[in-house]
Amino acid sequence: MKVAVFGLGYVGTVTAAGLAARGHEVAGVDVDTLKVDMISSGRSPVVEPGIDTLVREAVAAGRLQATTDVRLAIDGADVSLICVGTPSSPRGDTDLGFIERVLRDLRGAMDVAAPPASGHHCVVVRSTVPPGTGAKVVAPVFTEHPRPSGWSVGTAMCPEFLREGCGVEDFFAPPFVVVGTADTRTRDTLTELFAFLGQEVHHVDVGSAEALKYACNAFHAVKVTFANEMGRVLSPYGVDAREVMEIFCEDHKLNIAPAYLRPGFAFGGSCLPKDLRALQSMARHIDVEIPMVGSAMVSNEIAVRSLVDRVLATGLRRVCLLGLSFKMDTDDLRESPNLEVAERLVGKGLDVRIFDPIVNPDLLIGANLRHLQSKLAHVNRLLAATPEEALDGAEVVLVSSSDPAGLTALLAAAPRLVIDLHGRLGADVERLQPYEGVSW
Ligand SMILES: NC(=O)c1ccc[n+]([C@@H]2O[C@H](COP(=O)([O-])OP(=O)(O)OC[C@H]3O[C@@H](n4cnc5c(N)ncnc54)[C@H](O)[C@@H]3O)[C@@H](O)[C@H]2O)c1
């Protein structure tokens, strides 16, 4: 394919040279003449293992050239890949100024450049941009003004996941290939463009493709911070945090795993809150700060509070909780956030009824029973024997169970609002109207 790459920094240079190495005909565009001159003379403007050879060979083979002239670059091009910087503004917003300028230049150049042989040109953002950029900033440039004759334009988001220092290696073996677009021609073109990677393409909507990069980078930052906080709190106790974290990373069932990585409701139970408090206490004793571990508790409380506020804001008075313990298949009620929600709603005078297939107050003993008595002494009165009984007259239903009997009863009950806390009930419940995920 004929590809124009805008921005010849780390992402743009690796992308341009990588695509050229796989047989595409690439024109790199940059406003920086030094970078353009370097590529034109077969040298890389960025330092990355393997990039010099890639650029030199691609330029020598005539498959990679560089220019400051947008018209030249998009003449007959099938795809434009936008790889310019998206720095932070002083307020922390993403400055889209470079993207906007490229879009303006691109749209202007279409009036004078030759359209691609197929007649279809894909404008693809590879820079990291906030969700909504494609819909509000990119697409309107090509839909709101008269289309240049001979050009049909589709827009897409295709995030880049390379790491500096091993950018070339990552470019050829990305963790995933993600294409976000509503345009089928653009979707097909990009699938073909990246076919050499031999990876299945994730076709998602534009917002998801935009958001994914932020989720990845936030998680990387959280992981570094977590390991550092563990080191900070453990080493003064004579513990080698490297050894702890090395063994920690061997757990691919819970630690380095999809477990606990689904958006949903608050954590709880007899261990997580207690042990987070213990870690904070250990840190306090040695005057060490571990704000991220501490803020997990704060964030968890916000999850509970937001749900309670959301129910109260509906003005509806009859609430049913399907599921009471902190997770499925246990009767352990200690520090269950669902119980906390029930208690707060009762405290606000709402009529709450609960069905949990496992929690039966007559069978609870020991710490569980004590917790139930202290947190929700009158829970016996709230607990229903069947889901139908709990749902009878319910206006708002909070679902955290995957109990099939609960689902059948829920589908029949047709309440005014369903808020799904864990998304475990499958597609059927999402057909209920109105259905809301707690955070999706
Ligand atoms: N660096 C990384 O490891 C990495 C990885 C994945 C994604 N990203 C994202 O990719 C984007 C680019 O990052 P980078 O590190 O390559 O940036 P960079 O600063 O190294 O390069 C950006 C290039 O864009 C050029 N440019 C600016 N305005 C232009 C215009 N109007 N026309 C043509 N060129 C223009 C600049 O001169 C510069 O050479 C950012 O959004 C970044 O968040 C970066």
XYZ file of C-alpha atoms and ligand atoms in Angstrom:
484
model
C 0.000 0.000 0.000
C 0.945 3.607 -0.316
C 1.174 5.099 3.181
C 1.841 8.604 4.510
C 3.194 8.785 8.076
C 2.829 12.123 9.866
C 5.408 12.820 12.586
C 8.869 11.255 12.418
C 9.538 10.854 16.127
C 9.800 7.517 17.933
C 6.452 6.152 16.829
C 6.451 7.647 13.333
C 10.007 6.650 12.377
C 9.597 3.070 13.608
C 6.174 2.800 11.941
C 7.380 4.276 8.647
C 10.540 2.140 8.477
C 8.719 -0.967 9.723
C 5.952 -0.709 7.107
C 8.515 -0.003 4.373
C 10.503 -3.072 5.472
C 7.383 -5.157 4.909
C 6.919 -3.916 1.374
C 4.658 -0.889 1.759
C 5.555 2.345 -0.037
C 5.955 4.959 2.688
C 6.321 8.734 2.733
C 7.174 10.246 6.119
C 6.133 13.837 6.845
C 7.530 16.100 9.523
C 7.652 19.849 10.090
C 11.203 19.392 11.364
C 13.461 19.628 8.309
C 16.364 18.084 10.200
C 14.394 14.859 10.713
C 13.250 14.879 7.099
C 16.821 15.382 5.874
C 18.124 12.606 8.100
C 15.628 10.083 6.756
C 16.209 11.264 3.192
C 19.903 10.493 3.643
C 19.111 7.056 5.070
C 19.662 7.872 8.753
C 17.197 7.545 11.630
C 16.259 10.699 13.563
C 15.600 8.586 16.683
C 17.826 6.181 18.584
C 16.369 2.662 18.779
C 18.080 -0.713 18.469
C 17.730 -1.873 14.854
C 16.174 1.325 13.469
C 19.301 2.547 11.609
C 19.487 -0.570 9.463
C 15.740 -0.528 8.848
C 15.775 3.121 7.689
C 18.934 2.731 5.615
C 17.652 -0.345 3.781
C 14.150 1.069 3.228
C 15.501 4.335 1.813
C 18.029 2.488 -0.393
C 15.237 0.244 -1.696
C 13.182 3.327 -2.576
C 10.317 2.289 -0.305
C 10.819 5.061 2.288
C 11.136 8.753 1.630
C 10.602 11.827 3.793
C 9.212 15.253 3.048
C 7.738 18.383 4.597
C 5.239 18.554 1.735
C 1.908 17.014 2.742
C 0.582 17.012 -0.828
C 3.557 14.997 -2.033
C 3.133 12.502 0.794
C -0.573 11.828 0.273
C -0.481 11.836 -3.512
C -2.227 8.557 -4.381
C -1.868 7.317 -0.770
C -4.263 4.719 0.626
C -3.570 5.491 4.270
C -2.392 8.403 6.426
C -1.039 7.414 9.839
C -0.897 10.301 12.306
C 1.966 9.826 14.785
C 2.559 13.380 16.019
C 3.006 14.261 19.679
C 0.050 14.743 22.052
C 1.739 16.448 25.012
C 0.132 17.551 28.272
C -1.208 21.074 28.453
C -0.302 23.040 31.617
C -3.668 21.865 33.076
C -2.918 18.223 32.313
C -5.340 18.012 29.366
C -4.076 16.440 26.178
C -2.929 19.120 23.775
C -4.330 18.092 20.403
C -2.780 21.066 18.598
C -0.353 18.954 16.519
C -3.123 16.529 15.550
C -5.417 19.394 14.529
C -2.715 20.932 12.390
C -2.034 17.643 10.596
C -5.764 17.191 9.974
C -6.019 20.699 8.512
C -2.936 20.153 6.327
C -4.223 16.772 5.228
C -7.665 18.020 4.319
C -6.181 21.005 2.460
C -3.746 18.808 0.529
C -6.577 16.538 -0.637
C -7.844 19.416 -2.782
C -4.662 19.300 -4.857
C -3.260 15.777 -4.475
C -4.221 12.811 -6.643
C -6.706 10.491 -4.899
C -5.720 6.878 -4.264
C -6.364 4.367 -7.031
C -9.111 2.780 -4.910
C -10.712 6.201 -4.328
C -10.705 5.493 -0.569
C -8.276 7.062 1.862
C -7.993 6.080 5.546
C -7.037 8.763 8.062
C -5.734 6.859 11.060
C -4.625 8.230 14.423
C -1.749 6.291 16.029
C -0.951 9.005 18.583
C -2.423 8.555 22.037
C -5.608 10.635 22.208
C -8.481 10.775 24.721
C -11.777 8.993 23.974
C -13.991 11.205 21.854
C -11.144 12.657 19.767
C -12.005 10.564 16.723
C -15.663 11.545 16.842
C -15.238 15.207 17.801
C -11.909 16.236 16.270
C -10.901 13.835 13.490
C -14.071 12.736 11.669
C -15.682 16.227 11.414
C -12.725 17.516 9.355
C -13.744 15.139 6.585
C -17.516 15.000 7.084
C -18.453 18.590 7.850
C -16.800 20.201 4.835
C -17.444 19.351 1.214
C -15.536 16.197 0.315
C -12.625 16.701 -2.094
C -13.523 15.300 -5.466
C -12.361 11.725 -6.037
C -11.637 11.123 -2.346
C -13.773 9.012 -0.061
C -12.371 9.265 3.443
C -12.735 6.922 6.425
C -11.263 7.633 9.847
C -9.946 5.262 12.502
C -7.965 4.933 15.700
C -5.178 2.397 15.746
C -3.099 2.825 18.929
C 0.604 2.005 19.026
C 2.026 -0.085 21.876
C 5.771 0.026 21.268
C 8.172 0.807 24.097
C 11.137 3.075 23.555
C 14.351 1.065 23.755
C 12.808 -1.947 22.025
C 10.520 -0.051 19.647
C 11.429 -1.986 16.502
C 11.041 -5.347 18.213
C 7.680 -4.270 19.685
C 6.472 -2.880 16.358
C 6.898 -6.292 14.724
C 5.479 -8.177 17.723
C 2.859 -5.958 19.381
C 0.813 -7.268 22.321
C -2.274 -6.768 20.147
C -3.424 -5.039 16.983
C -6.420 -2.827 17.611
C -8.481 -1.042 14.992
C -11.279 1.273 16.083
C -13.543 2.447 13.299
C -17.145 2.377 12.178
C -16.117 2.421 8.513
C -15.910 -1.031 6.929
C -13.613 -0.026 4.054
C -11.169 1.525 6.499
C -11.423 -1.556 8.697
C -10.591 -3.851 5.768
C -7.736 -1.635 4.554
C -6.094 -1.565 7.987
C -6.506 -5.311 8.423
C -4.630 -5.714 5.139
C -2.006 -3.091 6.057
C -1.083 -4.951 9.257
C -1.571 -8.465 7.843
C 2.219 -9.011 7.868
C 2.090 -9.093 11.684
C 0.167 -12.363 11.500
C -2.020 -11.349 14.430
C -5.763 -11.310 14.779
C -7.033 -7.735 14.650
C -9.313 -6.545 17.465
C -12.066 -4.564 15.765
C -13.594 -2.250 18.348
C -15.355 1.078 18.400
C -13.260 4.215 18.172
C -13.658 5.176 21.849
C -12.437 1.769 23.065
C -9.374 1.947 20.786
C -8.604 5.421 22.120
C -9.130 4.432 25.759
C -7.094 1.224 25.637
C -3.735 2.977 25.579
C -4.626 4.999 28.693
C -5.712 1.836 30.519
C -2.419 0.148 29.566
C -0.221 3.052 30.604
C -2.120 3.656 33.851
C -1.719 -0.016 34.708
C 2.005 0.046 33.970
C 2.380 3.079 36.237
C 0.293 1.419 38.956
C 2.442 -1.723 38.782
C 5.716 0.206 39.122
C 4.281 2.204 42.017
C 2.927 -0.921 43.692
C 6.273 -2.737 43.539
C 8.019 0.380 44.859
C 5.542 0.774 47.714
C 6.021 -2.873 48.667
C 9.780 -2.296 48.709
C 9.384 0.871 50.779
C 7.232 -0.693 53.462
C 8.853 -4.143 53.575
C 12.589 -3.426 53.520
C 12.629 -1.567 56.887
C 11.123 -4.773 58.327
C 14.168 -6.675 57.041
C 12.274 -8.251 54.145
C 13.858 -8.503 50.691
C 11.037 -7.126 48.566
C 12.733 -8.406 45.393
C 12.318 -11.968 46.607
C 8.704 -11.311 47.615
C 7.841 -9.786 44.250
C 9.661 -12.479 42.317
C 7.508 -15.179 43.890
C 4.473 -12.883 43.651
C 4.952 -12.812 39.859
C 4.873 -16.604 39.653
C 1.162 -16.518 40.473
C -0.513 -16.457 37.101
C -3.844 -17.450 38.568
C -4.518 -14.310 40.589
C -1.566 -11.869 40.534
C -0.375 -11.643 36.926
C -3.726 -12.662 35.514
C -7.086 -11.327 34.317
C -8.483 -11.984 37.808
C -9.727 -8.800 39.482
C -9.360 -6.782 36.290
C -13.013 -6.500 35.327
C -14.748 -3.195 36.000
C -17.417 -3.766 38.610
C -18.248 -3.055 42.210
C -16.171 -2.640 45.387
C -13.950 -5.309 46.923
C -14.630 -6.674 50.381
C -14.450 -9.843 52.414
C -12.514 -10.952 55.406
C -9.012 -10.443 53.941
C -8.513 -7.574 51.493
C -9.697 -4.634 53.636
C -8.096 -6.059 56.786
C -4.722 -6.693 55.164
C -4.634 -3.329 53.409
C -5.227 -1.693 56.785
C -2.427 -3.823 58.269
C 0.009 -2.731 55.532
C -0.906 0.905 56.117
C -0.377 0.436 59.822
C 3.056 -1.164 59.241
C 3.980 1.817 57.048
C 2.804 4.309 59.689
C 4.924 2.654 62.383
C 8.084 3.265 60.361
C 7.008 6.673 59.002
C 6.821 5.467 55.434
C 4.183 6.625 52.964
C 2.398 4.162 50.685
C -0.309 6.403 49.200
C -1.346 4.040 46.440
C -2.170 1.161 48.753
C -3.951 3.649 51.009
C -5.928 5.115 48.171
C -7.256 1.662 47.225
C -9.370 1.821 50.387
C -10.471 5.366 49.596
C -11.421 4.400 46.067
C -13.346 1.391 47.353
C -15.366 3.574 49.698
C -16.120 5.889 46.768
C -17.508 2.888 44.847
C -19.924 2.139 47.701
C -20.900 5.766 48.205
C -21.476 6.387 44.493
C -23.806 3.402 44.238
C -25.824 4.518 47.249
C -26.026 8.077 45.866
C -27.059 6.725 42.468
C -29.941 4.746 43.986
C -31.019 7.700 46.143
C -30.907 10.021 43.120
C -33.547 7.923 41.340
C -36.093 8.894 44.004
C -37.342 5.288 43.919
C -38.014 3.722 47.292
C -38.245 -0.046 46.862
C -34.872 -1.678 46.380
C -33.988 -5.308 45.862
C -30.477 -6.698 46.245
C -29.859 -9.939 44.394
C -26.717 -11.197 46.120
C -25.473 -10.125 49.531
C -22.110 -11.705 50.333
C -18.962 -10.020 48.969
C -18.643 -12.579 46.195
C -20.494 -15.543 44.774
C -20.562 -18.975 46.355
C -19.729 -17.862 49.872
C -21.823 -17.003 52.879
C -19.035 -14.836 54.303
C -20.576 -11.445 55.020
C -17.564 -9.829 56.675
C -16.935 -6.419 55.109
C -19.280 -7.207 52.232
C -19.775 -3.968 50.302
C -23.256 -5.170 49.353
C -24.155 -5.362 53.014
C -22.773 -1.863 53.449
C -24.974 -0.618 50.604
C -28.029 -2.323 52.115
C -27.327 -0.795 55.512
C -26.922 2.713 54.124
C -30.081 2.470 52.032
C -32.075 1.214 55.016
C -30.579 4.090 57.005
C -31.958 6.498 54.403
C -35.410 5.037 54.935
C -35.639 2.957 51.765
C -37.540 -0.301 51.664
C -34.828 -2.904 51.007
C -35.306 -6.588 50.363
C -32.523 -9.063 49.737
C -32.207 -12.460 48.189
C -28.983 -14.429 48.335
C -29.054 -18.104 47.375
C -26.369 -18.986 49.897
C -26.643 -16.524 52.760
C -29.136 -17.887 55.224
C -29.114 -16.145 58.591
C -30.387 -19.274 60.306
C -27.242 -21.128 59.228
C -24.627 -18.428 59.883
C -22.296 -18.952 62.833
C -19.269 -17.318 64.470
C -17.680 -14.214 62.946
C -20.136 -14.185 60.051
C -23.112 -14.122 62.362
C -21.537 -11.459 64.594
C -20.815 -9.331 61.527
C -24.382 -9.705 60.327
C -25.744 -8.788 63.750
C -23.571 -5.703 64.141
C -23.872 -4.430 60.565
C -27.475 -5.250 59.796
C -29.200 -6.568 62.871
C -32.563 -6.636 61.184
C -31.298 -8.484 58.134
C -33.593 -11.399 58.963
C -36.500 -9.138 58.176
C -34.921 -8.036 54.883
C -33.875 -11.439 53.628
C -36.384 -13.104 51.364
C -36.682 -16.843 50.940
C -37.024 -16.648 47.152
C -35.934 -14.161 44.465
C -39.594 -13.655 43.497
C -40.402 -12.561 47.031
C -37.443 -10.142 47.120
C -38.359 -8.717 43.720
C -42.062 -8.302 44.453
C -42.780 -4.588 43.944
C -39.072 -3.746 43.559
C -38.366 -0.549 41.638
C -34.555 -0.691 41.668
C -32.664 -3.984 41.561
C -28.948 -4.227 42.359
C -27.593 -7.431 40.881
C -24.393 -9.027 42.069
C -25.321 -12.667 41.814
C -25.164 -15.046 38.878
C -27.833 -17.293 40.351
C -29.990 -18.597 37.443
C -33.139 -18.568 39.608
C -32.487 -14.879 40.357
C -32.112 -14.146 36.651
C -35.377 -15.887 35.729
C -37.227 -13.991 38.445
C -35.611 -10.724 37.442
C -36.583 -11.085 33.789
C -40.190 -11.681 34.880
C -40.285 -8.855 37.418
C -39.555 -5.967 34.986
C -38.390 -3.407 37.598
C -37.972 0.318 36.846
C -34.155 0.098 36.955
C -31.536 -2.674 37.046
C -27.987 -1.841 38.097
C -25.625 -4.716 37.390
C -22.667 -4.722 39.789
C -20.595 -7.486 38.252
C -21.899 -8.326 34.786
C -22.203 -12.012 35.622
C -25.737 -12.594 34.445
C -24.949 -12.669 30.738
C -26.593 -11.022 27.757
C -30.191 -11.741 28.811
C -30.168 -9.270 31.671
C -28.741 -6.546 29.428
C -31.927 -6.688 27.384
C -33.890 -5.455 30.402
C -34.817 -1.820 30.060
C -33.489 0.250 31.632
C -30.319 -1.721 32.374
C -27.203 -0.034 33.675
C -23.798 -1.519 34.396
C -22.312 -0.082 37.572
C -19.323 1.180 35.560
C -19.921 0.279 31.940
N 7.191 7.238 22.462
C 6.547 6.116 22.705
O 7.110 5.139 23.202
C 5.111 5.992 22.346
C 4.514 4.732 22.285
C 3.182 4.626 21.907
C 2.455 5.760 21.623
N 3.048 6.980 21.719
C 2.259 8.154 21.359
O 2.549 8.432 19.993
C 2.558 9.851 19.773
C 3.918 10.288 19.248
O 4.901 10.006 20.206
P 6.448 10.145 19.871
O 7.172 9.743 21.094
O 6.757 9.474 18.588
O 6.537 11.737 19.664
P 7.802 12.598 19.202
O 7.733 13.887 19.927
O 9.052 11.768 19.291
O 7.525 12.851 17.658
C 6.482 13.649 17.185
C 6.898 14.196 15.847
O 5.797 14.871 15.263
C 6.306 15.957 14.531
N 5.241 16.911 14.194
C 4.648 17.836 14.978
N 3.706 18.507 14.284
C 3.699 17.998 13.040
C 2.940 18.274 11.874
N 1.996 19.195 11.838
N 3.202 17.554 10.757
C 4.151 16.601 10.763
N 4.909 16.304 11.845
C 4.677 16.983 12.976
C 7.387 16.522 15.435
O 8.292 17.363 14.733
C 8.035 15.239 15.920
O 9.088 14.831 15.071
C 2.168 10.463 21.117
O 0.779 10.650 21.144
C 2.562 9.418 22.122
O 1.809 9.511 23.311
C 4.368 7.109 22.052
